[in-house]
Every structure is written in C-alpha cells, then in structure tokens.
Short mmCIF file of N, CA and C and ligand atoms in Angstrom, two decimals:
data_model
loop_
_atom_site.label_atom_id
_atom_site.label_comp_id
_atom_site.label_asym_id
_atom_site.label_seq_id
_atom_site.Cartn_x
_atom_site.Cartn_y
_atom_site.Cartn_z
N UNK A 1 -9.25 34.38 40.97
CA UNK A 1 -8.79 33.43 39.93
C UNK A 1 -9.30 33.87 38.57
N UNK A 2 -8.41 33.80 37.62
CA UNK A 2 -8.75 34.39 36.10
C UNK A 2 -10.42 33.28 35.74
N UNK A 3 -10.73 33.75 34.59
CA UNK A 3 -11.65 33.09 34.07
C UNK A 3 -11.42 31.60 33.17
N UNK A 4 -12.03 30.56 33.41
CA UNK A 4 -11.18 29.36 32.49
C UNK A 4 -11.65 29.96 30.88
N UNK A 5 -10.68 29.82 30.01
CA UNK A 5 -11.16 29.52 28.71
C UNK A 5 -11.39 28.78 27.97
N UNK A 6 -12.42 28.60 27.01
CA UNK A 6 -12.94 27.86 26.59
C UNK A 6 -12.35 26.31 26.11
N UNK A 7 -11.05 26.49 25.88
CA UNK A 7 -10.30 25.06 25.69
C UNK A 7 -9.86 24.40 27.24
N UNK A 8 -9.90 25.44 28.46
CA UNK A 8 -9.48 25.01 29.82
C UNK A 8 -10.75 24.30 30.01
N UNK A 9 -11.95 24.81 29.74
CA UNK A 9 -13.27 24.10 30.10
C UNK A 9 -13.23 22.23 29.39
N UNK A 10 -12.67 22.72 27.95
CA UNK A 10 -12.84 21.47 27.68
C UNK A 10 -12.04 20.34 28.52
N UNK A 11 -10.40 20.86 28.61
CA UNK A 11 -9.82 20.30 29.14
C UNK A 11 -10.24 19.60 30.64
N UNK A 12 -11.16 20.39 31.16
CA UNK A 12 -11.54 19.81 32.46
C UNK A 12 -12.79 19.06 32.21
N UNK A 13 -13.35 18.52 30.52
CA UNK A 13 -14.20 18.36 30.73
C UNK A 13 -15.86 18.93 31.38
N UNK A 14 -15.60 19.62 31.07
CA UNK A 14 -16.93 20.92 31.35
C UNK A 14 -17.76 21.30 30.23
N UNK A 15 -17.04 20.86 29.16
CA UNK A 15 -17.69 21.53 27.72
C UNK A 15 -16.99 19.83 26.85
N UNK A 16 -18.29 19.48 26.22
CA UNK A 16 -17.82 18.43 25.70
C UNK A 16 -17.04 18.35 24.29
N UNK A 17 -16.51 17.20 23.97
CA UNK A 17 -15.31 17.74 22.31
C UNK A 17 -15.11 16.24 22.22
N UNK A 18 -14.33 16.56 20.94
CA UNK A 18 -14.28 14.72 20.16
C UNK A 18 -12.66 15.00 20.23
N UNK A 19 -12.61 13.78 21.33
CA UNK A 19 -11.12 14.15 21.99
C UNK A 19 -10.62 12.90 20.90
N UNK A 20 -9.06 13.41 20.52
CA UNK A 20 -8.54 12.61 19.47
C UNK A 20 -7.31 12.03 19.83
N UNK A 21 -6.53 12.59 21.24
CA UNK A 21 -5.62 12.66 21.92
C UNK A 21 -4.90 13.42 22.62
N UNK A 22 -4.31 12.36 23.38
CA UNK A 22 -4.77 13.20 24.78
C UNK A 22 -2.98 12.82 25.99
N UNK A 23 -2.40 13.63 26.63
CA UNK A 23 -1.11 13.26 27.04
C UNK A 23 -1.60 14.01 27.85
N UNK A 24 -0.46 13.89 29.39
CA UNK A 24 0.20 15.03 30.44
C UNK A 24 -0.23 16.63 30.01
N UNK A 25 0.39 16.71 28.59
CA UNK A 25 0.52 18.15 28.24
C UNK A 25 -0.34 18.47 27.61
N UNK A 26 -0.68 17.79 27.00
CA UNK A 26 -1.53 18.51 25.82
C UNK A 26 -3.17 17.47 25.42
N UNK A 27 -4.03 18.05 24.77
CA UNK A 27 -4.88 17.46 24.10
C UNK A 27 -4.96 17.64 22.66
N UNK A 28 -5.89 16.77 22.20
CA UNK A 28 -5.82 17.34 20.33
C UNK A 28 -7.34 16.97 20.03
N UNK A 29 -8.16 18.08 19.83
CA UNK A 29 -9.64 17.57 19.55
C UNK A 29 -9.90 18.10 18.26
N UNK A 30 -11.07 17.30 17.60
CA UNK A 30 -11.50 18.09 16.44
C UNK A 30 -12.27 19.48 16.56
N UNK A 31 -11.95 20.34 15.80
CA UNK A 31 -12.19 21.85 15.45
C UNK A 31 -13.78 21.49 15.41
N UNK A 32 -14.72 22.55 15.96
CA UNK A 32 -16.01 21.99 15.79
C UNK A 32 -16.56 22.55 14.33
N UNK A 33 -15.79 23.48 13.79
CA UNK A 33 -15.97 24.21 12.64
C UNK A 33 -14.73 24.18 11.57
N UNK A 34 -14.94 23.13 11.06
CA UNK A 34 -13.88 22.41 10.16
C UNK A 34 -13.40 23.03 9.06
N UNK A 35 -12.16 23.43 8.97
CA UNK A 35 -11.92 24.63 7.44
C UNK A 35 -11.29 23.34 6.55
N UNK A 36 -11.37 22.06 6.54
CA UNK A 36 -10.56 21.28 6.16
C UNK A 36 -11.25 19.88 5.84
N UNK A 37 -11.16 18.31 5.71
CA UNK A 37 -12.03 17.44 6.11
C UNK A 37 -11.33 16.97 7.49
N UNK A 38 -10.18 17.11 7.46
CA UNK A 38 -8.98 17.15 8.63
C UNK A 38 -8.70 18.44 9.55
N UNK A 39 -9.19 18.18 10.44
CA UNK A 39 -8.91 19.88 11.21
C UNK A 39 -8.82 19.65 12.21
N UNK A 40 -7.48 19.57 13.06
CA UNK A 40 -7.68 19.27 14.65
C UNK A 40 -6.95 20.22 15.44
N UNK A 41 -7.36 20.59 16.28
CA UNK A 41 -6.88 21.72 17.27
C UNK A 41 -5.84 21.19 18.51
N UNK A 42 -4.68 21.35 18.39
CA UNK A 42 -3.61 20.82 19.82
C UNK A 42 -3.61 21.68 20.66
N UNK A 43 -3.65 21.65 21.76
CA UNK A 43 -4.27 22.47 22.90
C UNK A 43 -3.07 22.08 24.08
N UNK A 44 -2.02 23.27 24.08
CA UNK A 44 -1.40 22.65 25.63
C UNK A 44 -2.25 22.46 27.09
N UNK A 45 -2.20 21.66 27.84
CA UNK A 45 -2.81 22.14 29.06
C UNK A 45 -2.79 23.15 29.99
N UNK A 46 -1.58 23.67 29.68
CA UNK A 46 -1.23 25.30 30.58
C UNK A 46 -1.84 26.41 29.56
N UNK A 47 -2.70 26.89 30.38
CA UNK A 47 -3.05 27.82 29.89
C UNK A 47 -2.34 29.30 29.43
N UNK A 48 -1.85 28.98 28.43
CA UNK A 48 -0.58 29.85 27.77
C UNK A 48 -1.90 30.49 26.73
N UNK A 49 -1.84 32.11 27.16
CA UNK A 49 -3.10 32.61 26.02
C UNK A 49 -2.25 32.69 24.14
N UNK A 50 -1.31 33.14 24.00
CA UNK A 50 -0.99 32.79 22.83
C UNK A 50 0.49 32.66 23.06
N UNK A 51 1.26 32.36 21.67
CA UNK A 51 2.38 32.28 21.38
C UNK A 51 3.48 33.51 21.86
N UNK A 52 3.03 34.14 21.23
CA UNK A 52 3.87 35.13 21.93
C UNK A 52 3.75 35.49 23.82
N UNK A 53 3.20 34.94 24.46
CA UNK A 53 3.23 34.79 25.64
C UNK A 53 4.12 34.01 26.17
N UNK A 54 4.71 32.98 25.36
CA UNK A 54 5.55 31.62 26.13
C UNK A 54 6.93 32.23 26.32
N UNK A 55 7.65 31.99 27.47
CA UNK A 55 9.00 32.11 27.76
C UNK A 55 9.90 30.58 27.45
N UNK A 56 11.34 31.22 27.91
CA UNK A 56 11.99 29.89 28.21
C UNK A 56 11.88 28.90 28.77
N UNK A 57 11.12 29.00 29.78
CA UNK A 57 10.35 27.76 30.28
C UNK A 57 9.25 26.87 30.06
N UNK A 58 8.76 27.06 28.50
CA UNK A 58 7.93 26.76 27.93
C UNK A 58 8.50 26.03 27.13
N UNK A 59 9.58 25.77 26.35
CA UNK A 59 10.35 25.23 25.66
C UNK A 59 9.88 23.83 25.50
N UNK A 60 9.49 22.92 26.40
CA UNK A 60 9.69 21.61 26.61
C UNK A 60 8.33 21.82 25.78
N UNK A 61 7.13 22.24 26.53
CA UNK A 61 6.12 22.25 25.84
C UNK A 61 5.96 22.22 24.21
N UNK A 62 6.49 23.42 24.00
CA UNK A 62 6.32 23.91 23.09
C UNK A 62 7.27 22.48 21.57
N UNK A 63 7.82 21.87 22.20
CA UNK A 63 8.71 21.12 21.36
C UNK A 63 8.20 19.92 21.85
N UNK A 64 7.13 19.30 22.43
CA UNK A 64 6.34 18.44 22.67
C UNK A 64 5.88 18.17 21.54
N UNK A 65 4.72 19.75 21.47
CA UNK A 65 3.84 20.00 21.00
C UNK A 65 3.59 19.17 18.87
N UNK A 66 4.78 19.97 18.71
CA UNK A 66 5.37 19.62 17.69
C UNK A 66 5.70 18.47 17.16
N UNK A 67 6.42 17.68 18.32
CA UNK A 67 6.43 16.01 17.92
C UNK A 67 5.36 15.47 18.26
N UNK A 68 3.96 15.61 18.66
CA UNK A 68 2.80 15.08 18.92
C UNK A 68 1.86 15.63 17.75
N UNK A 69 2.43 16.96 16.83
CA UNK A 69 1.60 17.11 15.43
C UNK A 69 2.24 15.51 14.65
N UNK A 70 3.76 15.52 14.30
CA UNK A 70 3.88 14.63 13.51
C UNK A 70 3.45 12.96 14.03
N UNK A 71 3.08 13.03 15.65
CA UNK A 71 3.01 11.48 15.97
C UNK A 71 1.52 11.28 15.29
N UNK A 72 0.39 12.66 15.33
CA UNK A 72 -0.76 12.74 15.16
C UNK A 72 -1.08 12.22 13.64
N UNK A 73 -0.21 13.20 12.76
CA UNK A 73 -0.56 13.26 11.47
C UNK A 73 0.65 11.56 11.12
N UNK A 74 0.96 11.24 11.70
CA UNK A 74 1.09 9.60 10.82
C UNK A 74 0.26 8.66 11.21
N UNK A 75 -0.11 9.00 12.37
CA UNK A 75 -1.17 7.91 13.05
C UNK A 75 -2.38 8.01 11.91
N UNK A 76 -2.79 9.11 11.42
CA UNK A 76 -3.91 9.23 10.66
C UNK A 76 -3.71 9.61 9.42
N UNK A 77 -2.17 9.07 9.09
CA UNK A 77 -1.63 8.64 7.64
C UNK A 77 -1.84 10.11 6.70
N UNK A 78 -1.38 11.13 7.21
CA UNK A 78 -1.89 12.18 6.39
C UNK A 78 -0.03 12.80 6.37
N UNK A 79 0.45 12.01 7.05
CA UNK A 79 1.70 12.54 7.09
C UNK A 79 2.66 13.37 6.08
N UNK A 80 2.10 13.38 4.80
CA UNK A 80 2.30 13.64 3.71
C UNK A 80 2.46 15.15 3.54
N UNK A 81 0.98 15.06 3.61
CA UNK A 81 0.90 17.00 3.06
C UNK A 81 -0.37 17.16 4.50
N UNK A 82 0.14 18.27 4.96
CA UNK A 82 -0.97 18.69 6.21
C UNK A 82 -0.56 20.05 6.42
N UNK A 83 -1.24 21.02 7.09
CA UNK A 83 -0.66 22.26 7.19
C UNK A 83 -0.94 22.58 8.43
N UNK A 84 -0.35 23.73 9.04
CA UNK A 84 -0.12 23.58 10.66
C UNK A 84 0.13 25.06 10.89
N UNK A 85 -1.21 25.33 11.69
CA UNK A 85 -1.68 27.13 11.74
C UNK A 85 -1.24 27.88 13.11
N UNK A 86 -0.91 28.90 13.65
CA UNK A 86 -1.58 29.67 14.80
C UNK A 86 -1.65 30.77 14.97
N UNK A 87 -3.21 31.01 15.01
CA UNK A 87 -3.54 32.43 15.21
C UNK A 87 -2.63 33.43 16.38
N UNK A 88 -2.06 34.41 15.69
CA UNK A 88 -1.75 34.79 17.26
C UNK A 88 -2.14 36.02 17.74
N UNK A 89 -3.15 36.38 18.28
CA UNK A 89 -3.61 37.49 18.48
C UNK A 89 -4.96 38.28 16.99
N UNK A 90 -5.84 38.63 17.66
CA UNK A 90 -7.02 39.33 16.91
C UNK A 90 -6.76 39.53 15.64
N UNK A 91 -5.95 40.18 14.87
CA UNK A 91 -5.33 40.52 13.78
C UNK A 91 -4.98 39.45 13.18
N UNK A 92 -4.67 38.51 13.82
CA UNK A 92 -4.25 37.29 12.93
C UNK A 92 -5.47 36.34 12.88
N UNK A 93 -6.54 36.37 14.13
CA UNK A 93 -7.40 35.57 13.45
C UNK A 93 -7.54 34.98 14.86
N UNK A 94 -6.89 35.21 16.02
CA UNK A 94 -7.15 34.70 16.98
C UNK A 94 -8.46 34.86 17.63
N UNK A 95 -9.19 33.99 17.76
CA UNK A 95 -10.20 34.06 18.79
C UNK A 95 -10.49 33.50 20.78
N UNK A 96 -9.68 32.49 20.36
CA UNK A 96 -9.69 31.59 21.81
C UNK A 96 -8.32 31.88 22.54
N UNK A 97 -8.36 32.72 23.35
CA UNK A 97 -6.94 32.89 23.68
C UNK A 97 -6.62 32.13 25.27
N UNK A 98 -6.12 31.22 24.26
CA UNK A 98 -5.27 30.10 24.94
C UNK A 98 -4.74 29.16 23.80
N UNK A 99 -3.75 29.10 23.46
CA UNK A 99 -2.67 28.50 22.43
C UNK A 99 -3.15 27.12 21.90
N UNK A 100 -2.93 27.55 20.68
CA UNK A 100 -3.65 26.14 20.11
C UNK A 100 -3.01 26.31 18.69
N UNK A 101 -2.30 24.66 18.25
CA UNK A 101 -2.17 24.55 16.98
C UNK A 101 -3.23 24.09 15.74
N UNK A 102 -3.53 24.58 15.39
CA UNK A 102 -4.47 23.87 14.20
C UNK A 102 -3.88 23.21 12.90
N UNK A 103 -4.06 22.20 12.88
CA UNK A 103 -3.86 20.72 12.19
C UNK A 103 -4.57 20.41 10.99
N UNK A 104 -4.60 20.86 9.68
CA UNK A 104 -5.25 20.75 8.80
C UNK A 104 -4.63 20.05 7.54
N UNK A 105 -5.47 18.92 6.84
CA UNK A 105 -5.40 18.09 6.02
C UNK A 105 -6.47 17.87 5.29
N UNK A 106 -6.42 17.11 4.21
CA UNK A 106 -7.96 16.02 3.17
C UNK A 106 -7.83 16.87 2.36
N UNK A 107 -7.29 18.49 1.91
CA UNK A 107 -7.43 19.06 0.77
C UNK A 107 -5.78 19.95 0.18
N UNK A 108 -6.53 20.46 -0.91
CA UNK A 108 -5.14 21.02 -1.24
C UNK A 108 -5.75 22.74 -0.18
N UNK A 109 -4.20 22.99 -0.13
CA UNK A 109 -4.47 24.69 0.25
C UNK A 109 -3.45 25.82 -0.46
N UNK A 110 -3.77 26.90 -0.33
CA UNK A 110 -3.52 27.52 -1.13
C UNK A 110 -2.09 28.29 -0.45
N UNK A 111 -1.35 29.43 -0.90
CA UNK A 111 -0.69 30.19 -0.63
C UNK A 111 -0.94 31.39 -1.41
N UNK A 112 -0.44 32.77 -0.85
CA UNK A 112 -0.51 32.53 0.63
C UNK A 112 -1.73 32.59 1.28
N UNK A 113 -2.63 32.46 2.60
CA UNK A 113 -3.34 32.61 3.18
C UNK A 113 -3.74 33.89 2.75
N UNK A 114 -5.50 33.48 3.65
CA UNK A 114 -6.35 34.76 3.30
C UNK A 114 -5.73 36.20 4.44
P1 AMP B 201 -8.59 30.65 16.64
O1 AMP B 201 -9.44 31.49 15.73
O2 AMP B 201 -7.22 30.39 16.11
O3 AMP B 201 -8.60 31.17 18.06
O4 AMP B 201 -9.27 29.23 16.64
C1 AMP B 201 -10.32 28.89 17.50
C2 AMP B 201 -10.91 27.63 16.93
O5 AMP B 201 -11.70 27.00 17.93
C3 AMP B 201 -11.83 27.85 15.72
O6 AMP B 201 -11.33 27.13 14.60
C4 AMP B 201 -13.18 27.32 16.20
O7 AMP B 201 -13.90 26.67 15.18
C5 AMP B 201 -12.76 26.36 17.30
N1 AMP B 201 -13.76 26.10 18.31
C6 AMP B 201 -14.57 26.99 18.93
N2 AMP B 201 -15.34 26.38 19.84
C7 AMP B 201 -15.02 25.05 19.80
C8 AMP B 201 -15.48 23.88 20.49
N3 AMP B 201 -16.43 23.96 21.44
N4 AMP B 201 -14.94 22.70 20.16
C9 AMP B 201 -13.98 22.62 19.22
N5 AMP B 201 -13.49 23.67 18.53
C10 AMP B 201 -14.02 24.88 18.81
#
C-alpha cells in the first residue's frame, strides 16, 4: 500500500487541523502557514497527487470542488475578492502531493505572482 500523505493523515484524522468543512468529498482546513489573513486549503478525499493527474472520471469531483470554494467563500462573506491557487508540481510550488485548492482572502494581492 502507497504511503498516506500528509492531507490523507489529516483526513483520517491522524494529524490534527482546524477543520472548516467538511463533505463526502472533500475537506477545507486552515493552511497552518497563512500567506493571507484568509487561507484555507480544499482537500479532495481521493487521493489525487496533483491536477494534472485527474482523468474523466474525476470530473464530478473536480466541479464539486469548485462550488464548495464559492459555498465557502460566502459563508465567510469574502465572496467578493478571494483568490484561488494550485500548485502543480515542484516547479510550481508544489509541496504536498495530493491536490489541494488554496483559498486566499483579508488582503489585496498582487499580479502576477511570484
Ligand atoms: P503546496 O505548496 O501547494 O503543496 O501547499 C501545501 C500547503 O500545506 C502549504 O501552504 C503549507 O503551509 C500547508 N501545510 C503543511 N502542513 C500543514 C498542516 N499540518 N496543516 C495545514 N496546512 C499545512
């Protein structure tokens, strides 16, 4: 059996996190290292290591995912202006490979990225 990664741990509860929400598919916890005052990480439960890994059968997920950023960011009234990241792979900044959106709000940001 592969190794769990570090968001599978959380997901099973093995590694603790400030769970913010939580479905079937997915979770959304706060980033423990905040680039933002708003920074939350959406985490599918299938361990999909990045984006470019997902097929057609990921679809549902993946378009979940998306309407659970905007259910997220009105619930916590930021609906406005928020910005919405993913590393995909080393070069881009990936570290945790297992798919995760990052959810960032409370400031202005810049363009383009570093
Ligand atoms: P990425 O660089 O896109 O793979 O993002 C990984 C993110 O996971 C970083 O923003 C880290 O700050 C965050 N992170 C690492 N460990 C934890 C943890 N235990 N709980 C919450 N977020 C974490």
């Amino acid at each position: 059996m592969s190794k769990k990664t570090l968001f599978q741990k959380i997901i099973d509860r093995e590694i603790p996190s400030e769970i913010i929400y939580e479905d079937d598919i997915c979770i959304a916890i706060n980033d423990i290292n905040p680039q933002a005052p708003i920074h939350i990480l959406l985490i599918p439960k299938k361990p999909i290591p990045k984006l470019s890994d997902c097929t057609d059968k990921d679809k549902d997920i993946l378009g979940h995912l998306f309407l659970i950023i905007k259910k997220i960011t009105y619930d916590l009234k930021i609906n406005e202006s928020f910005r919405v990241n993913i590393n995909n792979g080393e070069d881009a900044g990936q570290e945790v490979f297992h798919l995760h959106i990052h959810i960032l709000a409370g400031r202005k940001f810049s363009w383009p990225p570093g």
